[in-house]
Short mmCIF file of C-alpha atoms in Angstrom, two decimals:
data_model
loop_
_atom_site.label_atom_id
_atom_site.label_comp_id
_atom_site.label_asym_id
_atom_site.label_seq_id
_atom_site.Cartn_x
_atom_site.Cartn_y
_atom_site.Cartn_z
CA MET S 1 4.19 -7.72 2.16
CA ALA S 2 7.62 -8.10 3.67
CA HIS S 3 8.93 -5.66 1.07
CA PHE S 4 6.29 -3.09 2.06
CA ALA S 5 7.11 -3.61 5.74
CA LEU S 6 10.79 -3.02 5.04
CA GLN S 7 10.37 -0.02 2.72
CA LYS S 8 7.47 1.83 4.34
CA LEU S 9 7.49 0.69 7.96
CA HIS S 10 11.24 0.15 8.31
CA LEU S 11 10.71 -3.30 9.80
CA LEU S 12 13.46 -5.82 9.14
CA PRO S 13 12.41 -9.32 8.08
CA SER S 14 13.85 -10.70 11.33
CA GLN S 15 11.63 -8.32 13.29
CA ILE S 16 8.53 -9.56 11.47
CA VAL S 17 9.48 -13.22 11.85
CA ASN S 18 10.00 -12.80 15.58
CA LEU S 19 6.63 -11.15 16.22
CA PRO S 20 3.98 -13.15 18.04
CA LYS S 21 1.35 -14.62 15.71
CA GLU S 22 -1.33 -12.10 16.75
CA GLU S 23 0.96 -9.14 16.08
CA LYS S 24 1.95 -10.51 12.66
CA ILE S 25 -1.72 -10.82 11.77
CA PHE S 26 -2.32 -7.23 12.87
CA VAL S 27 0.69 -5.89 10.95
CA TYR S 28 -0.30 -7.76 7.77
CA ALA S 29 -3.92 -6.61 8.05
CA SER S 30 -2.74 -3.02 8.53
CA ILE S 31 -0.50 -3.30 5.47
CA ILE S 32 -3.39 -4.61 3.38
CA LYS S 33 -5.63 -1.73 4.51
CA ARG S 34 -2.95 0.84 3.70
CA ILE S 35 -2.28 -0.64 0.26
CA GLU S 36 -6.02 -0.61 -0.49
CA ALA S 37 -6.33 3.02 0.64
CA GLU S 38 -3.34 4.07 -1.47
CA LYS S 39 -4.77 2.27 -4.51
CA GLU S 40 -8.14 4.00 -4.04
CA GLU S 41 -6.40 7.37 -3.83
CA GLN S 42 -4.44 6.65 -7.01
CA ASP S 43 -7.64 5.64 -8.78
CA LYS S 44 -9.32 8.91 -7.72
CA ILE S 45 -6.37 10.91 -9.02
CA LYS S 46 -6.45 9.04 -12.34
CA LYS S 47 -10.19 9.57 -12.75
CA LYS S 48 -9.86 13.26 -11.95
CA ALA S 49 -6.99 13.65 -14.41
CA GLN S 50 -8.95 11.88 -17.14
CA SER S 51 -12.08 13.94 -16.55
CA THR S 52 -10.15 17.21 -16.75
CA GLY S 53 -8.19 16.12 -19.80
CA ARG S 54 -4.90 16.10 -17.97
CA GLY S 55 -4.30 12.38 -18.26
CA ARG S 56 -2.30 10.70 -20.97
CA ARG S 57 -3.73 11.11 -24.41
CA LYS S 58 -4.95 7.99 -26.11
CA ARG S 59 -3.90 7.49 -29.69
#
């Protein structure tokens, strides 16, 4: 999660470490929600591509 915070949220590890416990919990919960939403969106795109025949061909 620290990698996500650095790459997507531009939070340095020292910034995360120095957050109060409640704020860390909130940030981590928000990261989890965002990752889940992005995964769901990717799954929808894959399903749509497969149903229209635009996905990778299976051999």
